[in-house]
GROMACS .gro file of C-alpha atoms in nm:
model
  378
    1MET     CA    1 -11.352 -11.953   0.670
    2ALA     CA    2 -11.378 -11.705   0.957
    3VAL     CA    3 -11.455 -11.340   0.889
    4THR     CA    4 -11.178 -11.110   1.013
    5VAL     CA    5 -11.130 -10.734   1.014
    6SER     CA    6 -10.784 -10.584   1.056
    7ALA     CA    7 -10.611 -10.247   1.029
    8ALA     CA    8 -10.266 -10.330   1.169
    9PHE     CA    9 -10.076 -10.192   0.870
   10ASP     CA   10  -9.939  -9.863   0.735
   11GLY     CA   11 -10.224  -9.610   0.744
   12GLY     CA   12 -10.483  -9.853   0.878
   13ASN     CA   13 -10.758  -9.731   1.113
   14ILE     CA   14 -11.071  -9.908   1.238
   15ALA     CA   15 -11.223 -10.055   1.556
   16VAL     CA   16 -11.440 -10.367   1.554
   17THR     CA   17 -11.766 -10.380   1.746
   18ARG     CA   18 -11.901 -10.697   1.586
   19ALA     CA   19 -11.777 -10.914   1.297
   20GLU     CA   20 -11.895 -11.272   1.345
   21ARG     CA   21 -12.101 -11.276   1.024
   22ALA     CA   22 -12.033 -11.117   0.685
   23ASP     CA   23 -12.383 -10.967   0.676
   24ASP     CA   24 -12.354 -10.808   1.022
   25ILE     CA   25 -12.023 -10.627   1.054
   26VAL     CA   26 -12.032 -10.324   1.285
   27LEU     CA   27 -11.732 -10.092   1.310
   28THR     CA   28 -11.632  -9.755   1.453
   29ILE     CA   29 -11.365  -9.504   1.349
   30PRO     CA   30 -11.103  -9.434   1.619
   31ARG     CA   31 -10.999  -9.075   1.679
   32ASP     CA   32 -10.658  -8.944   1.583
   33HIS     CA   33 -10.419  -8.990   1.875
   34MET     CA   34 -10.455  -8.712   2.135
   35SER     CA   35 -10.728  -8.535   1.936
   36GLU     CA   36 -11.101  -8.530   1.868
   37PHE     CA   37 -11.075  -8.587   1.491
   38ALA     CA   38 -11.224  -8.911   1.356
   39GLN     CA   39 -11.301  -8.963   0.987
   40TRP     CA   40 -11.029  -9.167   0.814
   41PHE     CA   41 -11.084  -9.543   0.791
   42TYR     CA   42 -10.882  -9.812   0.616
   43PHE     CA   43 -10.915 -10.182   0.688
   44ARG     CA   44 -10.889 -10.531   0.542
   45LEU     CA   45 -11.190 -10.762   0.539
   46SER     CA   46 -11.096 -11.131   0.502
   47GLY     CA   47 -11.280 -11.463   0.469
   48VAL     CA   48 -11.558 -11.312   0.261
   49ARG     CA   49 -11.528 -11.451  -0.093
   50GLY     CA   50 -11.880 -11.472  -0.240
   51ALA     CA   51 -12.045 -11.349   0.081
   52ALA     CA   52 -12.304 -11.073   0.074
   53CYS     CA   53 -12.129 -10.832   0.312
   54ILE     CA   54 -12.308 -10.559   0.504
   55ILE     CA   55 -12.064 -10.332   0.685
   56ARG     CA   56 -12.191 -10.060   0.916
   57LEU     CA   57 -11.972  -9.778   1.046
   58VAL     CA   58 -12.166  -9.626   1.334
   59GLY     CA   59 -12.154  -9.311   1.548
   60LEU     CA   60 -12.058  -9.090   1.255
   61GLU     CA   61 -12.263  -8.787   1.354
   62ALA     CA   62 -11.986  -8.741   1.612
   63SER     CA   63 -11.714  -8.765   1.347
   64ALA     CA   64 -11.499  -8.468   1.247
   65TYR     CA   65 -11.712  -8.378   0.943
   66PRO     CA   66 -12.061  -8.533   0.947
   67GLY     CA   67 -12.138  -8.340   0.629
   68GLY     CA   68 -11.888  -8.561   0.450
   69TRP     CA   69 -12.104  -8.874   0.468
   70PRO     CA   70 -12.420  -8.793   0.264
   71ASP     CA   71 -12.368  -8.887  -0.103
   72TYR     CA   72 -12.029  -9.038  -0.020
   73ARG     CA   73 -11.919  -9.383  -0.145
   74ALA     CA   74 -11.638  -9.584   0.012
   75VAL     CA   75 -11.350  -9.715  -0.200
   76VAL     CA   76 -11.266 -10.086  -0.225
   77SER     CA   77 -10.980 -10.285  -0.378
   78TYR     CA   78 -10.859 -10.643  -0.408
   79ASP     CA   79 -10.501 -10.555  -0.503
   80ARG     CA   80 -10.459 -10.215  -0.325
   81SER     CA   81 -10.383 -10.067  -0.666
   82ASP     CA   82 -10.720 -10.033  -0.839
   83TRP     CA   83 -10.974  -9.863  -0.611
   84CYS     CA   84 -11.338  -9.837  -0.718
   85ARG     CA   85 -11.645  -9.710  -0.539
   86ALA     CA   86 -11.879  -9.938  -0.342
   87ASP     CA   87 -12.255  -9.932  -0.283
   88THR     CA   88 -12.272  -9.696   0.015
   89ALA     CA   89 -12.554  -9.519   0.199
   90TYR     CA   90 -12.571  -9.288   0.500
   91ASP     CA   91 -12.847  -9.266   0.761
   92LYS     CA   92 -12.783  -8.992   1.015
   93ALA     CA   93 -13.063  -9.118   1.241
   94ALA     CA   94 -12.938  -9.477   1.278
   95ASP     CA   95 -12.699  -9.556   1.568
   96GLY     CA   96 -12.573  -9.200   1.588
   97GLY     CA   97 -12.511  -9.183   1.214
   98THR     CA   98 -12.448  -9.501   1.013
   99LEU     CA   99 -12.256  -9.549   0.690
  100THR     CA  100 -12.359  -9.881   0.532
  101ILE     CA  101 -12.134 -10.044   0.274
  102ARG     CA  102 -12.265 -10.341   0.075
  103LEU     CA  103 -12.053 -10.565  -0.144
  104THR     CA  104 -12.008 -10.929  -0.245
  105PRO     CA  105 -11.632 -10.979  -0.279
  106GLU     CA  106 -11.492 -11.190  -0.562
  107GLU     CA  107 -11.176 -11.269  -0.362
  108ASP     CA  108 -11.100 -11.393  -0.012
  109SER     CA  109 -10.990 -11.046   0.104
  110VAL     CA  110 -11.091 -10.692   0.018
  111TRP     CA  111 -10.947 -10.360   0.139
  112ILE     CA  112 -11.189 -10.077   0.218
  113ALA     CA  113 -11.096  -9.713   0.278
  114TYR     CA  114 -11.219  -9.355   0.298
  115PHE     CA  115 -11.012  -9.270  -0.010
  116ALA     CA  116 -10.743  -9.460  -0.199
  117PRO     CA  117 -10.460  -9.483   0.057
  118TYR     CA  118 -10.111  -9.349  -0.006
  119SER     CA  119  -9.879  -9.543   0.224
  120MET     CA  120  -9.550  -9.425   0.367
  121GLU     CA  121  -9.385  -9.707   0.174
  122ARG     CA  122  -9.524  -9.562  -0.149
  123HIS     CA  123  -9.411  -9.218  -0.035
  124ASN     CA  124  -9.057  -9.346   0.019
  125ASP     CA  125  -9.064  -9.516  -0.322
  126LEU     CA  126  -9.177  -9.186  -0.477
  127VAL     CA  127  -8.900  -8.988  -0.309
  128ALA     CA  128  -8.640  -9.246  -0.415
  129ARG     CA  129  -8.764  -9.255  -0.776
  130ILE     CA  130  -8.799  -8.880  -0.824
  131GLY     CA  131  -8.488  -8.801  -0.621
  132SER     CA  132  -8.272  -9.017  -0.846
  133ALA     CA  133  -8.391  -8.847  -1.166
  134PRO     CA  134  -8.149  -8.611  -1.344
  135GLY     CA  135  -8.159  -8.255  -1.215
  136VAL     CA  136  -8.340  -8.336  -0.889
  137THR     CA  137  -8.201  -8.270  -0.541
  138SER     CA  138  -8.346  -8.474  -0.254
  139GLU     CA  139  -8.294  -8.351   0.103
  140VAL     CA  140  -8.409  -8.434   0.454
  141ILE     CA  141  -8.478  -8.095   0.613
  142GLY     CA  142  -8.606  -8.215   0.950
  143LYS     CA  143  -8.746  -8.497   1.158
  144THR     CA  144  -9.098  -8.568   1.279
  145LEU     CA  145  -9.185  -8.650   1.639
  146ASP     CA  146  -9.188  -9.020   1.547
  147GLY     CA  147  -8.842  -8.980   1.393
  148GLN     CA  148  -8.946  -8.991   1.027
  149ASP     CA  149  -8.781  -8.781   0.758
  150MET     CA  150  -8.921  -8.456   0.626
  151ASP     CA  151  -8.842  -8.480   0.253
  152LEU     CA  152  -8.780  -8.184   0.023
  153LEU     CA  153  -8.734  -8.228  -0.352
  154THR     CA  154  -8.585  -7.941  -0.553
  155ILE     CA  155  -8.619  -7.927  -0.931
  156GLY     CA  156  -8.511  -7.655  -1.176
  157ASP     CA  157  -8.277  -7.360  -1.152
  158GLY     CA  158  -8.480  -7.058  -1.262
  159PRO     CA  159  -8.515  -6.732  -1.067
  160VAL     CA  160  -8.880  -6.771  -0.956
  161ASN     CA  161  -8.935  -6.975  -0.639
  162LEU     CA  162  -9.235  -7.208  -0.657
  163TRP     CA  163  -9.328  -7.410  -0.348
  164PHE     CA  164  -9.569  -7.704  -0.344
  165ILE     CA  165  -9.666  -7.878  -0.019
  166ALA     CA  166  -9.921  -8.153   0.040
  167ARG     CA  167 -10.090  -8.368   0.298
  168GLN     CA  168 -10.072  -8.147   0.605
  169HIS     CA  169 -10.383  -8.349   0.688
  170PRO     CA  170 -10.267  -8.708   0.640
  171GLY     CA  171 -10.606  -8.862   0.564
  172GLU     CA  172 -10.631  -8.637   0.257
  173THR     CA  173 -10.442  -8.891   0.052
  174MET     CA  174 -10.557  -8.747  -0.282
  175ALA     CA  175 -10.302  -8.472  -0.209
  176GLU     CA  176 -10.007  -8.710  -0.240
  177TRP     CA  177 -10.159  -8.873  -0.548
  178TRP     CA  178 -10.165  -8.518  -0.687
  179MET     CA  179  -9.797  -8.488  -0.597
  180GLU     CA  180  -9.715  -8.810  -0.778
  181GLY     CA  181  -9.873  -8.679  -1.097
  182ALA     CA  182  -9.699  -8.342  -1.072
  183LEU     CA  183  -9.358  -8.492  -0.995
  184GLU     CA  184  -9.380  -8.745  -1.275
  185ARG     CA  185  -9.449  -8.464  -1.518
  186LEU     CA  186  -9.164  -8.253  -1.386
  187ILE     CA  187  -8.901  -8.523  -1.445
  188ASP     CA  188  -9.021  -8.606  -1.798
  189PRO     CA  189  -8.745  -8.471  -2.025
  190ALA     CA  190  -8.980  -8.459  -2.324
  191ASP     CA  191  -9.261  -8.265  -2.153
  192PRO     CA  192  -9.261  -7.902  -2.276
  193VAL     CA  193  -9.432  -7.763  -1.964
  194ALA     CA  194  -9.181  -7.936  -1.738
  195ARG     CA  195  -8.887  -7.818  -1.945
  196ALA     CA  196  -9.008  -7.458  -1.940
  197LEU     CA  197  -9.080  -7.462  -1.566
  198ARG     CA  198  -8.741  -7.608  -1.484
  199ALA     CA  199  -8.570  -7.338  -1.691
  200LYS     CA  200  -8.771  -7.044  -1.557
  201ALA     CA  201  -8.830  -7.145  -1.194
  202THR     CA  202  -8.694  -7.341  -0.901
  203LEU     CA  203  -8.957  -7.577  -0.767
  204ARG     CA  204  -8.935  -7.685  -0.403
  205ILE     CA  205  -9.169  -7.970  -0.323
  206VAL     CA  206  -9.269  -8.134   0.007
  207PRO     CA  207  -9.476  -8.438  -0.101
  208ASN     CA  208  -9.591  -8.524   0.251
  209MET     CA  209  -9.604  -8.269   0.533
  210ASN     CA  210  -9.731  -8.520   0.789
  211PRO     CA  211  -9.552  -8.858   0.775
  212ASP     CA  212  -9.646  -8.953   1.131
  213GLY     CA  213 -10.017  -8.899   1.083
  214SER     CA  214  -9.996  -9.084   0.752
  215ARG     CA  215  -9.842  -9.395   0.905
  216ARG     CA  216 -10.064  -9.383   1.213
  217GLY     CA  217 -10.385  -9.369   1.007
  218HIS     CA  218 -10.489  -9.020   1.118
  219LEU     CA  219 -10.731  -8.792   0.940
  220ARG     CA  220 -10.595  -8.453   1.039
  221THR     CA  221 -10.317  -8.449   1.297
  222ASN     CA  222  -9.957  -8.543   1.367
  223ALA     CA  223  -9.820  -8.779   1.635
  224VAL     CA  224  -9.931  -8.558   1.925
  225GLY     CA  225 -10.274  -8.457   1.794
  226VAL     CA  226 -10.169  -8.125   1.639
  227ASN     CA  227 -10.343  -7.992   1.328
  228LEU     CA  228 -10.042  -7.872   1.128
  229ASN     CA  229 -10.253  -7.628   0.928
  230ARG     CA  230 -10.308  -7.425   1.243
  231GLU     CA  231  -9.937  -7.399   1.328
  232TRP     CA  232  -9.798  -7.155   1.069
  233ALA     CA  233  -9.796  -6.849   1.297
  234THR     CA  234  -9.571  -6.998   1.568
  235PRO     CA  235  -9.457  -7.353   1.488
  236SER     CA  236  -9.240  -7.532   1.743
  237LEU     CA  237  -9.012  -7.834   1.751
  238GLU     CA  238  -9.217  -7.969   2.042
  239ARG     CA  239  -9.560  -7.954   1.874
  240SER     CA  240  -9.508  -7.914   1.500
  241PRO     CA  241  -9.154  -7.982   1.383
  242GLU     CA  242  -9.294  -8.055   1.037
  243VAL     CA  243  -9.409  -7.695   0.989
  244PHE     CA  244  -9.106  -7.559   1.174
  245SER     CA  245  -8.860  -7.721   0.933
  246VAL     CA  246  -9.049  -7.624   0.616
  247LEU     CA  247  -9.106  -7.263   0.726
  248ALA     CA  248  -8.738  -7.228   0.816
  249ARG     CA  249  -8.644  -7.334   0.463
  250MET     CA  250  -8.905  -7.098   0.316
  251ASP     CA  251  -8.746  -6.813   0.511
  252ARG     CA  252  -8.419  -6.900   0.337
  253ASP     CA  253  -8.566  -6.963  -0.010
  254LYS     CA  254  -8.848  -6.713  -0.009
  255PRO     CA  255  -9.152  -6.822  -0.210
  256ASP     CA  256  -9.306  -6.626  -0.494
  257PHE     CA  257  -9.577  -6.892  -0.520
  258VAL     CA  258  -9.714  -7.157  -0.279
  259LEU     CA  259  -9.972  -7.423  -0.352
  260ASP     CA  260 -10.086  -7.623  -0.048
  261VAL     CA  261 -10.271  -7.936  -0.164
  262HIS     CA  262 -10.562  -8.076   0.040
  263GLY     CA  263 -10.887  -8.271   0.025
  264ASP     CA  264 -11.232  -8.161   0.140
  265GLU     CA  265 -11.477  -8.404   0.301
  266ALA     CA  266 -11.804  -8.236   0.209
  267ILE     CA  267 -11.777  -8.027  -0.110
  268PRO     CA  268 -11.807  -8.248  -0.421
  269ASN     CA  269 -11.579  -8.047  -0.649
  270ASN     CA  270 -11.224  -7.915  -0.689
  271PHE     CA  271 -11.162  -7.553  -0.594
  272ILE     CA  272 -10.902  -7.300  -0.481
  273ALA     CA  273 -10.914  -7.116  -0.149
  274GLY     CA  274 -10.714  -6.795  -0.142
  275PHE     CA  275 -10.584  -6.541   0.110
  276GLU     CA  276 -10.842  -6.266   0.063
  277GLY     CA  277 -10.877  -6.176   0.432
  278ILE     CA  278 -10.510  -6.109   0.518
  279PRO     CA  279 -10.423  -5.763   0.655
  280SER     CA  280 -10.156  -5.675   0.397
  281ILE     CA  281 -10.344  -5.775   0.082
  282THR     CA  282 -10.290  -5.563  -0.229
  283PRO     CA  283 -10.468  -5.538  -0.565
  284ALA     CA  284 -10.162  -5.692  -0.733
  285MET     CA  285 -10.187  -5.996  -0.507
  286THR     CA  286 -10.556  -6.048  -0.578
  287ASP     CA  287 -10.491  -6.005  -0.952
  288ARG     CA  288 -10.238  -6.288  -0.942
  289LEU     CA  289 -10.478  -6.508  -0.749
  290ALA     CA  290 -10.760  -6.442  -0.996
  291ALA     CA  291 -10.527  -6.508  -1.288
  292PHE     CA  292 -10.417  -6.850  -1.160
  293ILE     CA  293 -10.776  -6.957  -1.087
  294ALA     CA  294 -10.892  -6.847  -1.433
  295ILE     CA  295 -10.606  -7.030  -1.604
  296LEU     CA  296 -10.668  -7.354  -1.413
  297ASP     CA  297 -11.041  -7.329  -1.484
  298ARG     CA  298 -10.962  -7.304  -1.856
  299ILE     CA  299 -10.709  -7.586  -1.856
  300SER     CA  300 -10.887  -7.848  -1.644
  301PRO     CA  301 -11.243  -7.972  -1.704
  302ASP     CA  302 -11.228  -8.117  -1.351
  303PHE     CA  303 -11.187  -7.772  -1.194
  304GLN     CA  304 -11.459  -7.515  -1.123
  305THR     CA  305 -11.513  -7.180  -0.953
  306VAL     CA  306 -11.871  -7.197  -0.819
  307ASP     CA  307 -11.834  -7.423  -0.515
  308GLY     CA  308 -11.581  -7.338  -0.245
  309TYR     CA  309 -11.527  -7.180   0.095
  310GLU     CA  310 -11.676  -6.853   0.213
  311ILE     CA  311 -11.431  -6.567   0.163
  312PRO     CA  312 -11.337  -6.405   0.495
  313ALA     CA  313 -11.399  -6.036   0.557
  314PRO     CA  314 -11.106  -5.796   0.511
  315GLY     CA  315 -10.852  -5.839   0.789
  316LYS     CA  316 -11.026  -6.148   0.927
  317ALA     CA  317 -10.816  -6.427   0.773
  318ASN     CA  318 -10.690  -6.697   1.007
  319LEU     CA  319 -10.315  -6.634   1.008
  320THR     CA  320 -10.236  -6.975   1.159
  321VAL     CA  321 -10.340  -7.138   0.828
  322ALA     CA  322 -10.060  -7.192   0.576
  323THR     CA  323 -10.215  -7.011   0.279
  324ASN     CA  324 -10.291  -6.696   0.479
  325ALA     CA  325  -9.974  -6.703   0.689
  326LEU     CA  326  -9.745  -6.739   0.387
  327ALA     CA  327  -9.922  -6.473   0.180
  328GLU     CA  328  -9.893  -6.235   0.476
  329ARG     CA  329  -9.531  -6.326   0.555
  330PHE     CA  330  -9.391  -6.320   0.201
  331GLY     CA  331  -9.643  -6.123  -0.005
  332CYS     CA  332  -9.654  -6.420  -0.242
  333LEU     CA  333  -9.929  -6.591  -0.440
  334SER     CA  334 -10.036  -6.849  -0.182
  335MET     CA  335 -10.329  -7.085  -0.234
  336THR     CA  336 -10.498  -7.398  -0.103
  337LEU     CA  337 -10.615  -7.651  -0.360
  338GLU     CA  338 -10.902  -7.865  -0.234
  339MET     CA  339 -11.005  -8.194  -0.398
  340PRO     CA  340 -11.312  -8.401  -0.306
  341PHE     CA  341 -11.340  -8.725  -0.112
  342LYS     CA  342 -11.667  -8.780  -0.300
  343ASP     CA  343 -11.659  -8.693  -0.670
  344ALA     CA  344 -11.617  -8.388  -0.889
  345ASN     CA  345 -11.976  -8.306  -0.975
  346VAL     CA  346 -11.867  -8.109  -1.281
  347ALA     CA  347 -11.753  -8.439  -1.435
  348PRO     CA  348 -11.875  -8.735  -1.226
  349ASP     CA  349 -11.737  -9.088  -1.261
  350ALA     CA  350 -11.984  -9.360  -1.156
  351VAL     CA  351 -11.716  -9.628  -1.113
  352TYR     CA  352 -11.424  -9.445  -0.948
  353GLY     CA  353 -11.558  -9.108  -0.828
  354TRP     CA  354 -11.272  -8.871  -0.759
  355SER     CA  355 -10.969  -9.098  -0.786
  356PRO     CA  356 -10.589  -9.127  -0.775
  357ALA     CA  357 -10.570  -9.105  -1.154
  358ARG     CA  358 -10.776  -8.787  -1.165
  359SER     CA  359 -10.577  -8.637  -0.876
  360LYS     CA  360 -10.256  -8.704  -1.070
  361ALA     CA  361 -10.404  -8.545  -1.383
  362LEU     CA  362 -10.499  -8.234  -1.185
  363GLY     CA  363 -10.141  -8.220  -1.055
  364ARG     CA  364 -10.015  -8.208  -1.412
  365ASP     CA  365 -10.269  -7.939  -1.502
  366CYS     CA  366 -10.172  -7.723  -1.204
  367LEU     CA  367  -9.812  -7.719  -1.329
  368ALA     CA  368  -9.934  -7.591  -1.665
  369ALA     CA  369 -10.131  -7.318  -1.488
  370ALA     CA  370  -9.825  -7.226  -1.280
  371LEU     CA  371  -9.621  -7.187  -1.597
  372GLU     CA  372  -9.878  -6.948  -1.744
  373VAL     CA  373  -9.897  -6.732  -1.434
  374LEU     CA  374  -9.519  -6.722  -1.393
  375PRO     CA  375  -9.467  -6.383  -1.567
  376GLN     CA  376  -9.693  -6.217  -1.308
  377LEU     CA  377  -9.500  -6.345  -1.007
  378ARG     CA  378  -9.201  -6.110  -1.032
   0.00000   0.00000   0.00000
């Protein structure tokens, strides 16, 4: 049976240099269309049952985040449902940086990815399932450049406006797994946190900010190579209709709280990045930020407060980034949640690393933290 490598499916991304033998497969990661970002990979390897496979992804020192490869392990699956970690090693000196994946598949085909994929088909299933639940409104608030829908789900009827957005960077698929966990909790009629949130707040949720990049197999950009998380100062229908449509709705339904859900390539832990460097920051705003972080740290053993990004100097925040732009524009509690591509070192999992299941659990925990901080938001 011939060895084949393919990525011609929703979210797939790989280029084949050599794949005649299972023990000598050499691949490269194509850049996002019209951009320099290259990091996301997702491909199917076929004709390899029982073969000792050696797969080399080369040239990775020129990838978007070379610091993401040391101590990283690729994910593999036979059924595209259960994704576990593979034997993976990185050598920055070999062929411009080489990630070597070794496995002996038990089936004819195996799927291999940077993180457990979240396809647009699964996204559409999620929107259909959650949107048909009692008390949920599902709207299309705009179109992408490829003509896909920008979905907004609204849940609850309380006076506090909570916004949750995810996957501005489409390769950060853990963000939509997080959304799935949060949304499933919110529609559970027996869940006390969900019931309280729906009574006290109105939750507006964009499960996927970047449908085009998701379907195209991009790491970080939309259909024309634009990083959406640098568009929040002056979004346009020509470059970033995704941000344009969401910000227009935020201007109508002004947020008291925004959580923007992401993944980080290099840092092996979950953490919150805040808005500390914005010009209009106040002590009350920083108190709310500190309160949410402390609550989430108490609730979730998978969260921590040691690892994270450097805090910008006063007045030096990048106001094109969603968290900073929205805190400055609305004076709200605005945060970025980052999850790891690697593992959460505070509670490592040798088989799965950071995973869809753990992302979903953190989504549920973040809702509980939001409920606790709610009295401070107005």
